[in-house]
Coordinates of C-alpha atoms in Angstrom, one line a residue:
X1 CA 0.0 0.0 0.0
X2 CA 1.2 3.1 -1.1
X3 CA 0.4 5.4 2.3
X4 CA 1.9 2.2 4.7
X5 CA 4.5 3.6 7.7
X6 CA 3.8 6.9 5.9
X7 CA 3.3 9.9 7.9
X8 CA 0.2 12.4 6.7
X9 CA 0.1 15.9 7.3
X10 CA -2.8 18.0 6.5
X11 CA -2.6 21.6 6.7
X12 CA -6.0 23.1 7.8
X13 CA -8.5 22.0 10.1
X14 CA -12.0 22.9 7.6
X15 CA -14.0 21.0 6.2
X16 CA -12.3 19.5 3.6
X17 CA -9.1 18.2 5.8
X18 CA -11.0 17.0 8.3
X19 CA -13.5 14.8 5.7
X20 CA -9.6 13.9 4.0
X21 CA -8.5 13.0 7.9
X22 CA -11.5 10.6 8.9
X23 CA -11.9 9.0 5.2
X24 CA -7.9 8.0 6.1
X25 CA -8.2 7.0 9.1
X26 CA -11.1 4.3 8.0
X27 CA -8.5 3.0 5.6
X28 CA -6.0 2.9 9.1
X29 CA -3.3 5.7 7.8
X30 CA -1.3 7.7 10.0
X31 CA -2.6 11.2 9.9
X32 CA -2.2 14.5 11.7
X33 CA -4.1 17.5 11.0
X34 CA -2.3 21.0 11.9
X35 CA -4.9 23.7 12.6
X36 CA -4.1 27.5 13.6
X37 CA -7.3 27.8 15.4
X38 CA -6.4 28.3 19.1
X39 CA -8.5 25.2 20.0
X40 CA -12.1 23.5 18.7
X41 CA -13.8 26.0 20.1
X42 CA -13.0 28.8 18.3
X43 CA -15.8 30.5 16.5
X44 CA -15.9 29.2 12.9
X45 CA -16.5 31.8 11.2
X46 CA -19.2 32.1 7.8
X47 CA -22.7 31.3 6.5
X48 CA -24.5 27.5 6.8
X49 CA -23.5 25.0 4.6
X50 CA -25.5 23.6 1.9
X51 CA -24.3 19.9 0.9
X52 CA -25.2 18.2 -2.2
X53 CA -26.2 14.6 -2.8
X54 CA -23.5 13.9 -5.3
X55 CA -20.8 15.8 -3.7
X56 CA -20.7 16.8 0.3
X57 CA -23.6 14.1 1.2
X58 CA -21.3 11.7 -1.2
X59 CA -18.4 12.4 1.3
X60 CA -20.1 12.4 4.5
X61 CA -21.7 9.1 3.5
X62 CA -18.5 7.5 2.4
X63 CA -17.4 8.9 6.0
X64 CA -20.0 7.1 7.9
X65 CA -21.2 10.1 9.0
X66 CA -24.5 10.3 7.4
X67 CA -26.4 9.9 9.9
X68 CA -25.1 12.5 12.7
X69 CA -25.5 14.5 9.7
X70 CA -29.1 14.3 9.8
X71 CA -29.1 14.8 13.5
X72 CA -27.9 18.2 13.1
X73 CA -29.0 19.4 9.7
X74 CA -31.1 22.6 9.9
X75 CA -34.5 21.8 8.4
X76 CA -35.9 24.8 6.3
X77 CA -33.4 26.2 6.3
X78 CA -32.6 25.7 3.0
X79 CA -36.5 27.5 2.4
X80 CA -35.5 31.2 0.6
X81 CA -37.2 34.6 -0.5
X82 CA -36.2 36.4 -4.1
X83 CA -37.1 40.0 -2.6
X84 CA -36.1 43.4 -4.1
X85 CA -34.7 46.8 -2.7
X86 CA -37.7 47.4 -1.2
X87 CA -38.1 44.5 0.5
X88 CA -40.8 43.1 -1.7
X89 CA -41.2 39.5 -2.4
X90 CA -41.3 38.5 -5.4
X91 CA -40.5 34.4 -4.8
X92 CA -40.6 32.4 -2.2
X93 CA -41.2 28.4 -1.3
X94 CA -41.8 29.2 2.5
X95 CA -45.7 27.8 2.2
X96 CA -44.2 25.0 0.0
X97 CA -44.9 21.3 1.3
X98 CA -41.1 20.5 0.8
X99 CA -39.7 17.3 1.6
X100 CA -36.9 16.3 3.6
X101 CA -35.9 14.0 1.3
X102 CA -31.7 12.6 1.3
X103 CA -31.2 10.9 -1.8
X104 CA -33.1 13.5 -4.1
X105 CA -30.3 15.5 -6.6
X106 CA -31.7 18.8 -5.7
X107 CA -32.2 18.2 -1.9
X108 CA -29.4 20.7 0.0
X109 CA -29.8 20.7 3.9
X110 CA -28.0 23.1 5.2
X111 CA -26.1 22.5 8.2
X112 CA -24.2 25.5 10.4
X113 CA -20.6 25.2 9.8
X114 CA -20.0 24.9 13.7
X115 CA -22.1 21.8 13.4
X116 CA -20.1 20.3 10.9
X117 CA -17.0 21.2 12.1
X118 CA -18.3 19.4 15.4
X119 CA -19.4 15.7 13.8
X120 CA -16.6 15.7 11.8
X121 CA -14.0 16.5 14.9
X122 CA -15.7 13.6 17.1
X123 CA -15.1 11.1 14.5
X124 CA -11.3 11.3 14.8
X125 CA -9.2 9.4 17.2
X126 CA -7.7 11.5 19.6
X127 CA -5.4 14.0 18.8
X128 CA -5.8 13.8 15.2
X129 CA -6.1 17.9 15.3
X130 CA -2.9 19.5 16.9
X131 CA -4.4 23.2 17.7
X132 CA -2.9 26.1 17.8
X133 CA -0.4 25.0 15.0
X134 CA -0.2 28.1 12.0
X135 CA 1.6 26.9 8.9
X136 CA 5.2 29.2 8.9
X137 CA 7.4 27.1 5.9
X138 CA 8.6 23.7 5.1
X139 CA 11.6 22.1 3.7
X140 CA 12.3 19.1 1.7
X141 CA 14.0 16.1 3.9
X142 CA 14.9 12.9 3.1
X143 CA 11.4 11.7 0.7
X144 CA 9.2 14.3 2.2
X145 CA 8.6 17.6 4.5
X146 CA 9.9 19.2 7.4
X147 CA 7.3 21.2 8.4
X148 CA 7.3 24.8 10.9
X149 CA 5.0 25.9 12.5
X150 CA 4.3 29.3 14.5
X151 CA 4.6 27.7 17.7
X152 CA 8.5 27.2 17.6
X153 CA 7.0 23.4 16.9
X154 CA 8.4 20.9 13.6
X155 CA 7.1 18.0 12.3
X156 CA 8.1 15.5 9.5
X157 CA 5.8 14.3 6.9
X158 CA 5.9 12.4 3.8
X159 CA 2.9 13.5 2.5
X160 CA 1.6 16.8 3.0
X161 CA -1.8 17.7 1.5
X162 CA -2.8 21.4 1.6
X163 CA -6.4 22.1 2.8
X164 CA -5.8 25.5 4.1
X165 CA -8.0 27.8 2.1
X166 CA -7.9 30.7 -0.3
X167 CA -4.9 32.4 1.3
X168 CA -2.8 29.2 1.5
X169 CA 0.8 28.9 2.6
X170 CA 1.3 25.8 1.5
X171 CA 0.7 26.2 -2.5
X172 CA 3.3 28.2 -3.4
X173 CA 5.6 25.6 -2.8
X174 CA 3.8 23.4 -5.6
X175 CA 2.7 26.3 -8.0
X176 CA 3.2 30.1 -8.2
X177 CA 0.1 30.4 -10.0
X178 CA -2.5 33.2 -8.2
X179 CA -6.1 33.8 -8.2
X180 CA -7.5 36.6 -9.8
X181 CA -10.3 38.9 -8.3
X182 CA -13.7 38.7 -9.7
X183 CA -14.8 42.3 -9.2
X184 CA -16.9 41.6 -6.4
X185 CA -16.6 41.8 -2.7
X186 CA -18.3 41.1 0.5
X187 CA -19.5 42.8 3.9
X188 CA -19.8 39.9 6.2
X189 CA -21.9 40.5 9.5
X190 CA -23.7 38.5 11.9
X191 CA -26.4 39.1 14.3
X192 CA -26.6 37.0 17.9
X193 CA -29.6 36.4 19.4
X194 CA -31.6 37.7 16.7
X195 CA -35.2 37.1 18.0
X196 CA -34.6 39.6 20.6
X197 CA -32.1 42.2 18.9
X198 CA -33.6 42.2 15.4
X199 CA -37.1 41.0 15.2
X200 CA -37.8 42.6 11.7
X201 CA -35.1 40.6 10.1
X202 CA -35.8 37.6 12.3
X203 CA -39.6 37.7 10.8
X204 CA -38.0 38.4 7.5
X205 CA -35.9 35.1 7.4
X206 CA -38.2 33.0 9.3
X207 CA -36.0 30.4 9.3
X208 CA -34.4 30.5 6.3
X209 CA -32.9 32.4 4.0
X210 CA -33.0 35.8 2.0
X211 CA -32.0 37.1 -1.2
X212 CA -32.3 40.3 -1.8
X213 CA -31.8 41.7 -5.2
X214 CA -31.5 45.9 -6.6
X215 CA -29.1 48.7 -7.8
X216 CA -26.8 45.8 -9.0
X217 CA -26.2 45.2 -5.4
X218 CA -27.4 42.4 -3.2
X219 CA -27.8 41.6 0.5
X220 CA -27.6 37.8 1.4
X221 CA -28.8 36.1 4.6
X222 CA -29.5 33.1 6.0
X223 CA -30.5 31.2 9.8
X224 CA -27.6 29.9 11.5
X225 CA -27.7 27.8 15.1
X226 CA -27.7 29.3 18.1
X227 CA -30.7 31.9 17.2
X228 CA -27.9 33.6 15.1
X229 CA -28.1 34.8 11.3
X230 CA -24.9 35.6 8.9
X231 CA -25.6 38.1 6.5
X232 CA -23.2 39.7 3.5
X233 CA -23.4 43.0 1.9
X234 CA -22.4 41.8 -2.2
X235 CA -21.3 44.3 -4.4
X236 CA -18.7 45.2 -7.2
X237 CA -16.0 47.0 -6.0
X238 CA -12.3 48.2 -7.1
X239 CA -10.2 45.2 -5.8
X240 CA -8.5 47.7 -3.1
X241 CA -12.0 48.4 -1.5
X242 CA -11.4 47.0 1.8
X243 CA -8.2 48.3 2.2
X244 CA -9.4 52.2 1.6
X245 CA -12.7 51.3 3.8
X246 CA -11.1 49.3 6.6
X247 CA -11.9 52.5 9.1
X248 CA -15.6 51.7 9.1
X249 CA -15.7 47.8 9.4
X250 CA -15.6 48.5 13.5
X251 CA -17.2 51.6 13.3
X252 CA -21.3 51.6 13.9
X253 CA -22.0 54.9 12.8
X254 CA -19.6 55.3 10.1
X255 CA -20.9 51.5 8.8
X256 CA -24.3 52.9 8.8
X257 CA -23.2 55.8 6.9
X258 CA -21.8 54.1 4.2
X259 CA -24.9 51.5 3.7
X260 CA -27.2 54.4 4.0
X261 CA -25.1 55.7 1.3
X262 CA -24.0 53.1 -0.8
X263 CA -27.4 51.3 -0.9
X264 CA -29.0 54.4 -1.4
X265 CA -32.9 53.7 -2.6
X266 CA -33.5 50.3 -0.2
X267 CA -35.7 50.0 2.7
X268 CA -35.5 51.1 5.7
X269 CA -35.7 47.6 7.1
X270 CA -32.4 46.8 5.9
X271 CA -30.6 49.1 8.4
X272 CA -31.0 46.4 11.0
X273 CA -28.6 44.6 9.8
X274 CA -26.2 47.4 10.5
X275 CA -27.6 48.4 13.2
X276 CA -27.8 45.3 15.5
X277 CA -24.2 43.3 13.5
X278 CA -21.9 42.5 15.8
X279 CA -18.6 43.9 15.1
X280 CA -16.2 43.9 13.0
X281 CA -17.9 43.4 9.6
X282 CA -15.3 41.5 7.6
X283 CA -14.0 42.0 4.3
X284 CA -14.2 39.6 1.8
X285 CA -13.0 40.6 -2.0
X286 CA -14.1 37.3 -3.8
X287 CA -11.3 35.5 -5.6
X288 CA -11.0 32.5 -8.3
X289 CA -8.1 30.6 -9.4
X290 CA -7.6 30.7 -13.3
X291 CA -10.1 27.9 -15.2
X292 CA -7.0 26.4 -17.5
X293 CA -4.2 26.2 -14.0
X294 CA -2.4 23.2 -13.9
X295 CA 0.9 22.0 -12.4
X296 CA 3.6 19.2 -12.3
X297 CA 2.4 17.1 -9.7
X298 CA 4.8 15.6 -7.0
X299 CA 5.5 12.7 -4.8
X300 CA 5.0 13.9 -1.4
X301 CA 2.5 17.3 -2.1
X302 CA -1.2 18.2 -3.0
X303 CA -3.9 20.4 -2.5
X304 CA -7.7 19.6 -2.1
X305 CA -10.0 22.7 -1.5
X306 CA -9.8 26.1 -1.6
X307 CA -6.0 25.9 -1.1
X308 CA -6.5 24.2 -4.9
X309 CA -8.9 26.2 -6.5
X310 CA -10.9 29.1 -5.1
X311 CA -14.4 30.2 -6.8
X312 CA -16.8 32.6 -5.4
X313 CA -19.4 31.7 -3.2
X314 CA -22.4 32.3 -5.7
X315 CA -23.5 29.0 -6.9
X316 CA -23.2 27.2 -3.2
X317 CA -20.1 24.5 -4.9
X318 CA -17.0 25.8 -2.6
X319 CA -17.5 23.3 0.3
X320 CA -18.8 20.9 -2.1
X321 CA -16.3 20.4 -4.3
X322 CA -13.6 20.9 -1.4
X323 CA -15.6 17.8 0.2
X324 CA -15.4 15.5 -2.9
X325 CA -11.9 16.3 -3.2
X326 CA -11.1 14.7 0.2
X327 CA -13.1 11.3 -0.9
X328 CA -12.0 11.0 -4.4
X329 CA -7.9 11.8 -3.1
X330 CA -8.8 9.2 -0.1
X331 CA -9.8 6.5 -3.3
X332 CA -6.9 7.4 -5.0
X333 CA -4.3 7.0 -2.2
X334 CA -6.2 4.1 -0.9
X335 CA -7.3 2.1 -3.9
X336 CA -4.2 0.0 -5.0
X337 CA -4.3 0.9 -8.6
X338 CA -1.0 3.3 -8.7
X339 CA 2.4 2.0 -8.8
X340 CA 3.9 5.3 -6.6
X341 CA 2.4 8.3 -4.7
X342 CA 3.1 10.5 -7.7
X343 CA 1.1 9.1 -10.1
X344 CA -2.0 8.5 -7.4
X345 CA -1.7 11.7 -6.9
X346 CA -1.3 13.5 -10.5
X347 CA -4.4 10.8 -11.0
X348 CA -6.4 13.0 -8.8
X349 CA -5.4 16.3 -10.0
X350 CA -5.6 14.9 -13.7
X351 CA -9.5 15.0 -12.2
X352 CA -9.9 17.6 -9.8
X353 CA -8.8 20.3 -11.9
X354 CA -11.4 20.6 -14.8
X355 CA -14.1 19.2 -12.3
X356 CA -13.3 22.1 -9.8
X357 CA -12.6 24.5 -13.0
X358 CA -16.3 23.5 -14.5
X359 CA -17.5 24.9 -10.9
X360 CA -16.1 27.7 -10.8
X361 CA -17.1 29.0 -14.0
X362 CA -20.5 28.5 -13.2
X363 CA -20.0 30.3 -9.9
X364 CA -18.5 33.3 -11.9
X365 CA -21.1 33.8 -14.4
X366 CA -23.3 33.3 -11.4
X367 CA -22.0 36.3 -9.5
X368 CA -22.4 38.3 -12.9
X369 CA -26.1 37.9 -12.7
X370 CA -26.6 38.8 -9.4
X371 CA -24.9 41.9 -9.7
X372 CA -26.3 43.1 -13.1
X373 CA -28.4 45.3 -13.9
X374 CA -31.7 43.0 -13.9
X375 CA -30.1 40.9 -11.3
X376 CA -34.1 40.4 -9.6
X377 CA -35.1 39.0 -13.0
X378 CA -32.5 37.0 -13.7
X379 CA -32.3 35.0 -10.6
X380 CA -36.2 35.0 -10.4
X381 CA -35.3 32.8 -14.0
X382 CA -32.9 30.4 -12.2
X383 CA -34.9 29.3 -9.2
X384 CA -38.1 29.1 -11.5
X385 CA -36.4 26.8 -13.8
X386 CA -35.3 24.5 -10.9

């Protein structure tokens, strides 16, 4: 077996490693994951999850992990309302008798990303996840990696396999090719204890989830756990935005300012979001690697996830893809058929690459019609066609 007496390190404690780290472990390989997060209960940050049957269900399933899955899904939360501006509603599948229904191609149960990050966690043996563990550099030694960490701390692998997101440290070191910014950014906010704080919004949601379309500008929100919404202000923007803005993000008054502003012409029942957010709002200038990138693959390095291939958020396929990486890398490592680690490994690439790639150009030309013109109307076209 290719991975025998090896030792595994992945880099980045999301959803994607963790998935890679348990599908491994069924298949009894030694693997540690390294995570900068001070410990598991640091807040994870970002909207619910929406898995899909042929991708994240695929890997949780594959996991054995189906089933606490449907212990902590949200139900309806996946429900949504296609409003304008003004608040109006011009779609929604709230009254809808919808079914539950895993196994069904356009079922997507959403699931917090706390939640997740929690079944996925207890399904490792113990001290799988060294905490507190931020990716410095690493050096080649002997066959593979010796790897530092922030901590003072260094550990050998043979394999290491990337999983740590859009900014990652590690994939430099197998390709100096960059992602290029989309024209669009983010204002992320959330609001805690929502029933109480923000009643109008909580009404709004009901459960679910809001998109709000006008003035080629969108807001986007959804239920989290915990009586908590996430929420995104989506806009184009120069690619320095964030950077010349960065004085308002903790700034109540000067954050209201700028929506009132900026999304001049919507309703009034907007400024709760801004009103009640906690701070800071973060900045999020929404990335994509190129559609044609490839590499020379290597022995002893990969990358699954964002760390591979970044796409904007605007066709729900980041975590998805990211998920069905880990399985189909696990199969590849773990199946037998490869005669070294290199070609397993170039195997997978050879297939992640235009599958990611097909993604991601769906999730540009996605976030092109939300932020045109007739954004309303052409997303009212979308849902009504599924």
């Amino acid at each position: 077996m290719l991975l025998k007496n090896k030792k595994i390190a992945i880099i980045g404690g999301g959803p994607a490693g963790l998935t890679l780290a348990r599908l491994l472990q069924l298949q009894n390989m030694h693997v540690t994951v390294f995570e900068r997060d001070l410990n598991q209960y640091a807040r994870v940050q970002g909207s619910p999850l929406d898995l899909h049957e042929d991708s994240g269900l695929k890997a949780l399933q594959h996991a054995g992990l189906i089933e606490q899955f449907k212990q902590h899904f949200m139900p309806k939360a996946d429900r949504k309302k296609i409003m304008n501006a003004k608040a109006e509603v011009f779609l929604s599948d709230h009254d809808d008798q919808l079914e539950q229904n895993f196994g069904d191609p356009d079922f997507r149960p959403e699931i917090d990303r706390g939640a997740l990050r929690k079944i996925l966690l207890e399904s490792l043996l113990p001290d799988t996840v060294q905490w507190n563990h931020q990716f410095i550099s690493m050096q080649t030694q002997a066959n593979g990696w010796r790897l530092h960490f922030k901590n003072n701390t260094t550990f050998y692998a043979d394999l290491v396999i990337a999983a740590d997101g859009a900014n990652s440290k590690v994939r430099p070191y197998l390709t100096d090719i960059l992602a290029f910014y989309s024209g669009i950014t983010m204002l992320e906010g959330y609001i805690v204890n929502v029933k109480q704080s923000a009643p109008e919004i909580d009404q709004l949601l009901n459960g679910g989830k809001v998109m709000a379309f006008g003035h080629e500008k969108n807001l986007l929100m959804g239920q989290k756990a915990n009586d908590e919404i996430g929420f995104y202000a989506s806009f184009k923007a120069e690619e320095t935005w964030a950077t010349a803005h960065q004085a308002i993000f903790s700034d109540r008054i000067k954050v209201k300012q700028w929506f009132k502003s900026f999304y001049s012409g919507w309703d009034a029942i907007w400024d709760n979001l801004f009103e009640h957010t906690s701070l800071p709002l973060i900045p999020r200038p929404i990335y994509c690697m190129p559609l044609d990138q490839t590499w020379q693959s290597q022995a002893n390095l990969t990358l699954i996830g964002d760390a591979a291939h970044v796409m904007p958020p605007f066709a729900g396929e980041g975590v998805n893809v990211s998920m069905l990486d880990a399985l189909n890398l696990s199969e590849y490592l773990c199946s037998g058929q490869f005669s070294s680690l290199q070609a397993a490994i170039a195997a997978y690439e050879h297939e992640m690459r235009p599958r990611a790639a097909k993604m991601a150009e769906y999730s540009l030309e996605n976030g092109e019609r939300m932020h045109a013109p007739d954004a309303l109307q052409n997303m009212l076209n979308v849902f009504q066609s599924h």
